[in-house]
Amino acid sequence: MTDQRTLRVAMIGHAFMGNAHSQAWRTAPYFFSLPLRPELALLVGRDAGRAAEAATRLGWTESSTDWREAIARDDIDLVDICTPGDTHAEIAIAALEAGKHVLCEKPLANTVAEAAEMTAAAEKARANGVLTMVGFTYRRVPAIGLARQLVAEGKIGDIRHVRAQYLQDWISDPEAPLSWRLDKEKAGSGALGDIGAHIVDLTQFITGDRIVELTGRLETFVKERPYPAGDTSGSLGGGGTSVERGPVTVDDAASFLATFSSGAMGVFEATRFANGRKNAIRIEINGSLGSIAFDFEDMNVLEFFDATQPAAVGGFRRIIVTEAEHPYVAAWWPPGHGLGYEHGFTHQVVDLVTAIAEGTDPSPTFADGLQVQRVLDAVETSSETRTWQEIPQ
Amino acid sequence: MTDQRTLRVAMIGHAFMGNAHSQAWRTAPYFFSLPLRPELALLVGRDAGRAAEAATRLGWTESSTDWREAIARDDIDLVDICTPGDTHAEIAIAALEAGKHVLCEKPLANTVAEAAEMTAAAEKARANGVLTMVGFTYRRVPAIGLARQLVAEGKIGDIRHVRAQYLQDWISDPEAPLSWRLDKEKAGSGALGDIGAHIVDLTQFITGDRIVELTGRLETFVKERPYPAGDTSGSLGGGGTSVERGPVTVDDAASFLATFSSGAMGVFEATRFANGRKNAIRIEINGSLGSIAFDFEDMNVLEFFDATQPAAVGGFRRIIVTEAEHPYVAAWWPPGHGLGYEHGFTHQVVDLVTAIAEGTDPSPTFADGLQVQRVLDAVETSSETRTWQEIPQ
Amino acid sequence: MTDQRTLRVAMIGHAFMGNAHSQAWRTAPYFFSLPLRPELALLVGRDAGRAAEAATRLGWTESSTDWREAIARDDIDLVDICTPGDTHAEIAIAALEAGKHVLCEKPLANTVAEAAEMTAAAEKARANGVLTMVGFTYRRVPAIGLARQLVAEGKIGDIRHVRAQYLQDWISDPEAPLSWRLDKEKAGSGALGDIGAHIVDLTQFITGDRIVELTGRLETFVKERPYPAGDTSGSLGGGGTSVERGPVTVDDAASFLATFSSGAMGVFEATRFANGRKNAIRIEINGSLGSIAFDFEDMNVLEFFDATQPAAVGGFRRIIVTEAEHPYVAAWWPPGHGLGYEHGFTHQVVDLVTAIAEGTDPSPTFADGLQVQRVLDAVETSSETRTWQEIPQ
Amino acid sequence: MTDQRTLRVAMIGHAFMGNAHSQAWRTAPYFFSLPLRPELALLVGRDAGRAAEAATRLGWTESSTDWREAIARDDIDLVDICTPGDTHAEIAIAALEAGKHVLCEKPLANTVAEAAEMTAAAEKARANGVLTMVGFTYRRVPAIGLARQLVAEGKIGDIRHVRAQYLQDWISDPEAPLSWRLDKEKAGSGALGDIGAHIVDLTQFITGDRIVELTGRLETFVKERPYPAGDTSGSLGGGGTSVERGPVTVDDAASFLATFSSGAMGVFEATRFANGRKNAIRIEINGSLGSIAFDFEDMNVLEFFDATQPAAVGGFRRIIVTEAEHPYVAAWWPPGHGLGYEHGFTHQVVDLVTAIAEGTDPSPTFADGLQVQRVLDAVETSSETRTWQEIPQ
């Protein structure tokens, strides 16, 4: 590994996503033969002490409180953005202008305008060989990769139905405290952008198709919540809540009907109020030749119905997606030895590093992220105006 | 049983529903202690020979080709309507005016106007002790009855989400032939009225709430189909298809977003194009205290999540709804010895006969059926106008 | 139906099995085209009043307190034995000698000696065209029939493993009262004969093979139980228990390792102490070309793994056994409209009546029942002697 | 982390287990606060080139071809043995005598004699503060930890049944080549020691009880197999097979009936011939107050039946074992974001390092491993002698 070229990474943010990305940067080289060796060079956080602690804990060489330092340094090749959505555009555009590759967490931005600016900057940078990627990591779950393959190989036929739900329950309790994820300024939207974005991306990825119009509805069930204990700033707090309450300014749940360009009917739902559903990303696709079904709560499995089989032996088969033939799996363990949530991030690193080494576009690019943003924006507009909205293509 | 008062039944129609109703009329007295003894007196069909054969096969004493005979005869107490929707209004109103109780298959009628007329006739007849019921038989599946109980007892709390799908695949193949169920004149609508009606009724029944507004979309994926072999009339044919094709005039699939009067968000989908799903009536309800989930493909099971349990031992529990404590079950078999599709019809007979003997309204009445019809009508209007529609209450 | 030959049935016993058999005799002619029309002629019970009430309730023309009356009457063609095992031999042999066909509930008898006498009587009667059948009704669940077909067609290949469990929990509570089923005199054995017999029969039926040797262990976890309230006779009582206790003289659970003649390894377990398992008949068979798995708690489903499929799309498929192509199903409802526990009894009547009309042996015969009895006996001997036992073939 | 004491590790072997252990040593410090910092100091393999390559690939500082070097070096604190079972005793005893802590893969040894020697050496070393652990890693799957907790808290009551299967299918095809795992000299036994050992350990761990007697049967279905291409030495080869065949000297499958000291009945089965089952570790435990069920193919789930709940709402609940309250989970991701196979190894490192720092015995020790070995030995003896065997305690 010693004479291998390195890819020096600066990561901005060190919360949930920062933790997951760190594990991916650390782990990818041990299981995959990467053309570039990632170096966890610099970790950026708002608070010096906490950033330094996080750098040590997560395996980064240095820490800083200023993301501009990452941009300014010559020895940083890639900026990995793991901060809330309101900061994505500024950081990403600066990084691209400085010639850094950018991996940006989803959703790409909090508004279409920002996402469009980022995409424009990405296109400009692309001319200089600078690449972008949005962190729709669930694409890299092997079962999702297999779903994409089955559709691409024509095993599902013409797609008639796309049915997607992303169900969580972590704020089902009205006394769950406020956090930045419930603040429109920081998060852009609620369930829609946080988790709805994933099922928009996943269904478009699996079908290889795009949503062209939709009608939707957002709802906020609990309009006010307690601030976290000892903190009225709305940050994601620790244990306990304050007696003081503040407004929830984002949606608790989103639902929408959609049409794909093929004419397929889409039905989407994202919520944090589905009691008992912890991280249920459920996707079912029905086509003229077969169907597929997935639920992230059983993430190593893809269900597949092959309508060309005789009726007497037809049925959804439960494919345990842990065979060497399945996407990404050969690098890991024998059949039946399942992967976990974090492996999608590792696969993302593998695909990104490979694309950078080969000079090809990673998938999904900022342009893909912008299109998802337009879908989310259309849901918001549709919910406000109670009309169908077309998605600009 | 000899000195028991009888309830003499005339049934109109002897296809799929006539078969299921006959089994119910025959079976109910052997498992339940009924206050009235049903007599399978008269079976009416369009063709004399086939009606006579059906009467013998299904256990009816006499047969006729004229439903007006059933109305005219003094010795008929109840008319059971199992014909396509276009004939419901005429038969039901005549029967009610003649003082016969009426059990009418769903959907109540093909149009709101007809359903309203039927409901008006039912209200008039009600003053004379004549009763009506619509055949939303799935209400009588024990797992559905238990779901209703859990909601009514407050175990689910405030309902936030209602998620309902009715998925079949029997015309997924574009070469499946035309039948009366694909003819708007006879069937009124397609997936919407045939199966969508059930999930509208079931979710309103379980929640004890009503849909107040919706936006929806209908789709016909396959616009033309072959006529059944040797038959261009569009009747439900036997094997084989003709080379000639005719138009499909109903929807293949329906989807809609709905709001319940409580504010709960509803997402509905009904289709006959979900390859591999045979009769998947799926209902999931998320409330502030818990959730329930049902799938008719595993009809003896209700899943229940109790959010008041400690997180460490929380999880959806798979209740096998075959305990003596469960609705209707004590009359049947020991725990774990499941019931089948037809049992819902038997339970329907039990509830109807009991209501007639007690002079109370069966549930659901024609008025309930009219409300479901209004929801279906709103979906059609919404699909045409691409607007949200309020449901007149 | 009027000029159809009849088959006049006398049924002995009117408890759980009598109820299930009655429903089958009543229902079979309405769904299947039978060559003989069953008449529910005579019901026999120990108590005159209760027998008369049961006859009315279950649809039998007459009742009696003496099973010898059924034997003596010329107008009875078939005797259906639904009593505890200690009475089977006497009744069955008398019936056979009187030229009556006999359907006998399982297990065939309480001892091998009795079962052998019954089989000898059956063979003698067979020469005169008199037929016998043992009521291993689960063979007639469509999913089991499909399992048998798949094995017979070679889809599973050479069988290596047979894994069978019959799990219930109805006496898991040590305070559950004594009943005849816990009395060795009446029941012969406990879980072994009551439910273990079923999985012995089912696995031999599905594989088309026989157990040739085994080693086993019986256990009685709760050695004493309260008598039912107001009853120290050990009969199956109603609510409540007495303070007085009596001994449990049968096994609570049985387990055994077995070898089939093909060399396949069998692992069997039957218990009434598996808390939460209500009627879990679980069978899994692994062969060189595939596997099948069944659980009666989801009785309309057979799981099938086809090892000849490419690994990337391999997986157990969940076949909903409700297609017209599946055994017995064409007579019932459309795909996805499941059957229940009682349907197996109806199919048993169909197969029995057909065999009688055709003069062919029904399956399973008394000889088959005797072989199952020998397996059960070997388990008891093995448990006592702690040795492997061969099954006389 | 800088002033933290280190724990310098030498690992012997770098195949499947070496890979999994390396990932655990690398990852544990990033998610858990460890009292000692593991250093991946030395990797030992038979071939110099391959060992050097593996050291680079897996993150070890140095490599060697002689495990004695690891023993001889003063700067090695712990020896991690990932070689086939025939080498365990020699390496482990030498390491213990040299004062190194030892983590040894399971099964502890190929014979009871060796395991007993190792345990004696471990006890001697224990007096000097040197510790031992056997790598029964599945104990550290959070769902298994929760199962143990539920039993220990009395939620299951008195245990009556233990039902355990370990099902794989990787040599179901008779043309699968020979490997060291099919060679008794190297592997000691086949399915019995390789996978059966795990379910012996897991069930004893969960119940907190021990097997005291058993009767069992081993079977080798395929007696001869092709050598791997270009290799007649029986080593685990790459693609292709030779035309030459060699004998399979271990069992393909094992089954046994067992008694626990509490009187609970155990039924065990381990096989590599269960077509379609990839890594199905299935454990079900039935007690007087409840039941638990686990299947590694859905490893983040534990099913739990609580018999103290009212029957009407009773059912196995599907606990997704990803809550912060669950064993090991707080260190990882939010609810519903599942873990994978390798996490058990990471947890093993955490527990081992913690025990070493605290000077307490890790679990399971060599003594625990010896007891498992005695159970495996009893199965072999029982299979040969066809008798029940007591396990020396």
PDB file of N, CA, C and O in Angstrom, chain C residues 324-358:
ATOM      1  N   ALA C 324     -55.721 -22.511  -8.786  1.00  0.00           N
ATOM      2  CA  ALA C 324     -56.540 -23.608  -9.298  1.00  0.00           C
ATOM      3  C   ALA C 324     -55.704 -24.851  -9.586  1.00  0.00           C
ATOM      4  O   ALA C 324     -56.200 -25.978  -9.522  1.00  0.00           O
ATOM      5  N   GLU C 325     -54.413 -24.652  -9.864  1.00  0.00           N
ATOM      6  CA  GLU C 325     -53.521 -25.783 -10.144  1.00  0.00           C
ATOM      7  C   GLU C 325     -53.195 -26.591  -8.887  1.00  0.00           C
ATOM      8  O   GLU C 325     -52.672 -27.698  -8.985  1.00  0.00           O
ATOM      9  N   HIS C 326     -53.448 -26.050  -7.732  1.00  0.00           N
ATOM     10  CA  HIS C 326     -53.040 -26.718  -6.492  1.00  0.00           C
ATOM     11  C   HIS C 326     -54.084 -27.746  -6.051  1.00  0.00           C
ATOM     12  O   HIS C 326     -55.266 -27.606  -6.362  1.00  0.00           O
ATOM     13  N   PRO C 327     -53.641 -28.763  -5.304  1.00  0.00           N
ATOM     14  CA  PRO C 327     -54.562 -29.835  -4.903  1.00  0.00           C
ATOM     15  C   PRO C 327     -55.811 -29.303  -4.193  1.00  0.00           C
ATOM     16  O   PRO C 327     -55.686 -28.509  -3.259  1.00  0.00           O
ATOM     17  N   TYR C 328     -56.956 -29.741  -4.651  1.00  0.00           N
ATOM     18  CA  TYR C 328     -58.271 -29.438  -4.050  1.00  0.00           C
ATOM     19  C   TYR C 328     -58.752 -27.993  -4.271  1.00  0.00           C
ATOM     20  O   TYR C 328     -59.906 -27.686  -4.005  1.00  0.00           O
ATOM     21  N   VAL C 329     -57.872 -27.091  -4.689  1.00  0.00           N
ATOM     22  CA  VAL C 329     -58.195 -25.665  -4.629  1.00  0.00           C
ATOM     23  C   VAL C 329     -59.215 -25.239  -5.678  1.00  0.00           C
ATOM     24  O   VAL C 329     -60.024 -24.338  -5.435  1.00  0.00           O
ATOM     25  N   ALA C 330     -59.214 -25.887  -6.849  1.00  0.00           N
ATOM     26  CA  ALA C 330     -60.105 -25.442  -7.924  1.00  0.00           C
ATOM     27  C   ALA C 330     -61.568 -25.418  -7.484  1.00  0.00           C
ATOM     28  O   ALA C 330     -62.370 -24.644  -8.005  1.00  0.00           O
ATOM     29  N   ALA C 331     -61.903 -26.250  -6.498  1.00  0.00           N
ATOM     30  CA  ALA C 331     -63.295 -26.301  -6.047  1.00  0.00           C
ATOM     31  C   ALA C 331     -63.693 -25.104  -5.193  1.00  0.00           C
ATOM     32  O   ALA C 331     -64.886 -24.910  -4.931  1.00  0.00           O
ATOM     33  N   TRP C 332     -62.733 -24.333  -4.756  1.00  0.00           N
ATOM     34  CA  TRP C 332     -63.032 -23.303  -3.768  1.00  0.00           C
ATOM     35  C   TRP C 332     -63.019 -21.898  -4.346  1.00  0.00           C
ATOM     36  O   TRP C 332     -63.791 -21.577  -5.224  1.00  0.00           O
ATOM     37  N   TRP C 333     -62.092 -21.060  -3.912  1.00  0.00           N
ATOM     38  CA  TRP C 333     -62.157 -19.629  -4.179  1.00  0.00           C
ATOM     39  C   TRP C 333     -61.019 -19.185  -5.080  1.00  0.00           C
ATOM     40  O   TRP C 333     -60.115 -19.963  -5.360  1.00  0.00           O
ATOM     41  N   PRO C 334     -61.020 -17.910  -5.496  1.00  0.00           N
ATOM     42  CA  PRO C 334     -59.927 -17.432  -6.354  1.00  0.00           C
ATOM     43  C   PRO C 334     -58.592 -17.364  -5.596  1.00  0.00           C
ATOM     44  O   PRO C 334     -58.567 -17.464  -4.362  1.00  0.00           O
ATOM     45  N   PRO C 335     -57.487 -17.167  -6.330  1.00  0.00           N
ATOM     46  CA  PRO C 335     -56.172 -17.056  -5.688  1.00  0.00           C
ATOM     47  C   PRO C 335     -56.152 -16.044  -4.540  1.00  0.00           C
ATOM     48  O   PRO C 335     -56.784 -14.984  -4.625  1.00  0.00           O
ATOM     49  N   GLY C 336     -55.446 -16.399  -3.489  1.00  0.00           N
ATOM     50  CA  GLY C 336     -55.284 -15.488  -2.359  1.00  0.00           C
ATOM     51  C   GLY C 336     -56.415 -15.527  -1.355  1.00  0.00           C
ATOM     52  O   GLY C 336     -56.344 -14.877  -0.319  1.00  0.00           O
ATOM     53  N   HIS C 337     -57.471 -16.257  -1.649  1.00  0.00           N
ATOM     54  CA  HIS C 337     -58.615 -16.378  -0.743  1.00  0.00           C
ATOM     55  C   HIS C 337     -58.463 -17.714  -0.010  1.00  0.00           C
ATOM     56  O   HIS C 337     -58.942 -18.750  -0.476  1.00  0.00           O
ATOM     57  N   GLY C 338     -57.804 -17.665   1.119  1.00  0.00           N
ATOM     58  CA  GLY C 338     -57.307 -18.862   1.793  1.00  0.00           C
ATOM     59  C   GLY C 338     -58.379 -19.780   2.370  1.00  0.00           C
ATOM     60  O   GLY C 338     -59.512 -19.379   2.628  1.00  0.00           O
ATOM     61  N   LEU C 339     -57.966 -21.027   2.565  1.00  0.00           N
ATOM     62  CA  LEU C 339     -58.815 -22.013   3.223  1.00  0.00           C
ATOM     63  C   LEU C 339     -58.472 -22.074   4.709  1.00  0.00           C
ATOM     64  O   LEU C 339     -57.498 -21.470   5.159  1.00  0.00           O
ATOM     65  N   GLY C 340     -59.293 -22.830   5.465  1.00  0.00           N
ATOM     66  CA  GLY C 340     -59.095 -22.933   6.904  1.00  0.00           C
ATOM     67  C   GLY C 340     -58.864 -24.379   7.339  1.00  0.00           C
ATOM     68  O   GLY C 340     -58.764 -25.297   6.524  1.00  0.00           O
ATOM     69  N   TYR C 341     -58.785 -24.543   8.650  1.00  0.00           N
ATOM     70  CA  TYR C 341     -58.510 -25.844   9.245  1.00  0.00           C
ATOM     71  C   TYR C 341     -59.485 -26.911   8.766  1.00  0.00           C
ATOM     72  O   TYR C 341     -59.109 -28.041   8.460  1.00  0.00           O
ATOM     73  N   GLU C 342     -60.772 -26.590   8.724  1.00  0.00           N
ATOM     74  CA  GLU C 342     -61.790 -27.596   8.472  1.00  0.00           C
ATOM     75  C   GLU C 342     -61.770 -28.136   7.046  1.00  0.00           C
ATOM     76  O   GLU C 342     -62.317 -29.209   6.784  1.00  0.00           O
ATOM     77  N   HIS C 343     -61.147 -27.389   6.125  1.00  0.00           N
ATOM     78  CA  HIS C 343     -61.174 -27.829   4.731  1.00  0.00           C
ATOM     79  C   HIS C 343     -60.468 -29.166   4.532  1.00  0.00           C
ATOM     80  O   HIS C 343     -60.835 -29.944   3.660  1.00  0.00           O
ATOM     81  N   GLY C 344     -59.446 -29.441   5.335  1.00  0.00           N
ATOM     82  CA  GLY C 344     -58.779 -30.739   5.234  1.00  0.00           C
ATOM     83  C   GLY C 344     -59.755 -31.889   5.470  1.00  0.00           C
ATOM     84  O   GLY C 344     -59.671 -32.945   4.822  1.00  0.00           O
ATOM     85  N   PHE C 345     -60.694 -31.704   6.372  1.00  0.00           N
ATOM     86  CA  PHE C 345     -61.695 -32.735   6.647  1.00  0.00           C
ATOM     87  C   PHE C 345     -62.646 -32.900   5.465  1.00  0.00           C
ATOM     88  O   PHE C 345     -63.055 -34.010   5.132  1.00  0.00           O
ATOM     89  N   THR C 346     -62.978 -31.800   4.843  1.00  0.00           N
ATOM     90  CA  THR C 346     -63.843 -31.875   3.663  1.00  0.00           C
ATOM     91  C   THR C 346     -63.139 -32.648   2.547  1.00  0.00           C
ATOM     92  O   THR C 346     -63.742 -33.509   1.893  1.00  0.00           O
ATOM     93  N   HIS C 347     -61.878 -32.350   2.364  1.00  0.00           N
ATOM     94  CA  HIS C 347     -61.130 -33.063   1.318  1.00  0.00           C
ATOM     95  C   HIS C 347     -61.011 -34.550   1.652  1.00  0.00           C
ATOM     96  O   HIS C 347     -61.008 -35.391   0.761  1.00  0.00           O
ATOM     97  N   GLN C 348     -60.938 -34.859   2.922  1.00  0.00           N
ATOM     98  CA  GLN C 348     -60.869 -36.251   3.361  1.00  0.00           C
ATOM     99  C   GLN C 348     -62.151 -36.984   2.962  1.00  0.00           C
ATOM    100  O   GLN C 348     -62.115 -38.115   2.463  1.00  0.00           O
ATOM    101  N   VAL C 349     -63.274 -36.322   3.181  1.00  0.00           N
ATOM    102  CA  VAL C 349     -64.549 -36.911   2.778  1.00  0.00           C
ATOM    103  C   VAL C 349     -64.573 -37.128   1.266  1.00  0.00           C
ATOM    104  O   VAL C 349     -64.988 -38.182   0.773  1.00  0.00           O
ATOM    105  N   VAL C 350     -64.100 -36.136   0.517  1.00  0.00           N
ATOM    106  CA  VAL C 350     -64.102 -36.256  -0.941  1.00  0.00           C
ATOM    107  C   VAL C 350     -63.288 -37.471  -1.377  1.00  0.00           C
ATOM    108  O   VAL C 350     -63.752 -38.298  -2.171  1.00  0.00           O
ATOM    109  N   ASP C 351     -62.095 -37.606  -0.828  1.00  0.00           N
ATOM    110  CA  ASP C 351     -61.222 -38.707  -1.239  1.00  0.00           C
ATOM    111  C   ASP C 351     -61.784 -40.058  -0.791  1.00  0.00           C
ATOM    112  O   ASP C 351     -61.697 -41.051  -1.517  1.00  0.00           O
ATOM    113  N   LEU C 352     -62.371 -40.069   0.390  1.00  0.00           N
ATOM    114  CA  LEU C 352     -62.928 -41.317   0.898  1.00  0.00           C
ATOM    115  C   LEU C 352     -64.144 -41.756   0.066  1.00  0.00           C
ATOM    116  O   LEU C 352     -64.243 -42.915  -0.357  1.00  0.00           O
ATOM    117  N   VAL C 353     -65.031 -40.819  -0.182  1.00  0.00           N
ATOM    118  CA  VAL C 353     -66.244 -41.158  -0.942  1.00  0.00           C
ATOM    119  C   VAL C 353     -65.870 -41.588  -2.358  1.00  0.00           C
ATOM    120  O   VAL C 353     -66.430 -42.544  -2.901  1.00  0.00           O
ATOM    121  N   THR C 354     -64.898 -40.910  -2.933  1.00  0.00           N
ATOM    122  CA  THR C 354     -64.455 -41.275  -4.280  1.00  0.00           C
ATOM    123  C   THR C 354     -63.877 -42.681  -4.297  1.00  0.00           C
ATOM    124  O   THR C 354     -64.195 -43.494  -5.183  1.00  0.00           O
ATOM    125  N   ALA C 355     -63.044 -42.982  -3.296  1.00  0.00           N
ATOM    126  CA  ALA C 355     -62.437 -44.316  -3.239  1.00  0.00           C
ATOM    127  C   ALA C 355     -63.511 -45.388  -3.077  1.00  0.00           C
ATOM    128  O   ALA C 355     -63.455 -46.447  -3.730  1.00  0.00           O
ATOM    129  N   ILE C 356     -64.479 -45.129  -2.230  1.00  0.00           N
ATOM    130  CA  ILE C 356     -65.554 -46.108  -2.033  1.00  0.00           C
ATOM    131  C   ILE C 356     -66.305 -46.337  -3.337  1.00  0.00           C
ATOM    132  O   ILE C 356     -66.576 -47.475  -3.737  1.00  0.00           O
ATOM    133  N   ALA C 357     -66.625 -45.241  -4.028  1.00  0.00           N
ATOM    134  CA  ALA C 357     -67.371 -45.380  -5.287  1.00  0.00           C
ATOM    135  C   ALA C 357     -66.558 -46.149  -6.323  1.00  0.00           C
ATOM    136  O   ALA C 357     -67.105 -46.915  -7.115  1.00  0.00           O
ATOM    137  N   GLU C 358     -65.255 -45.939  -6.288  1.00  0.00           N
ATOM    138  CA  GLU C 358     -64.401 -46.576  -7.290  1.00  0.00           C
ATOM    139  C   GLU C 358     -63.875 -47.932  -6.835  1.00  0.00           C
ATOM    140  O   GLU C 358     -63.226 -48.634  -7.616  1.00  0.00           O
TER     141      GLU C 358
END
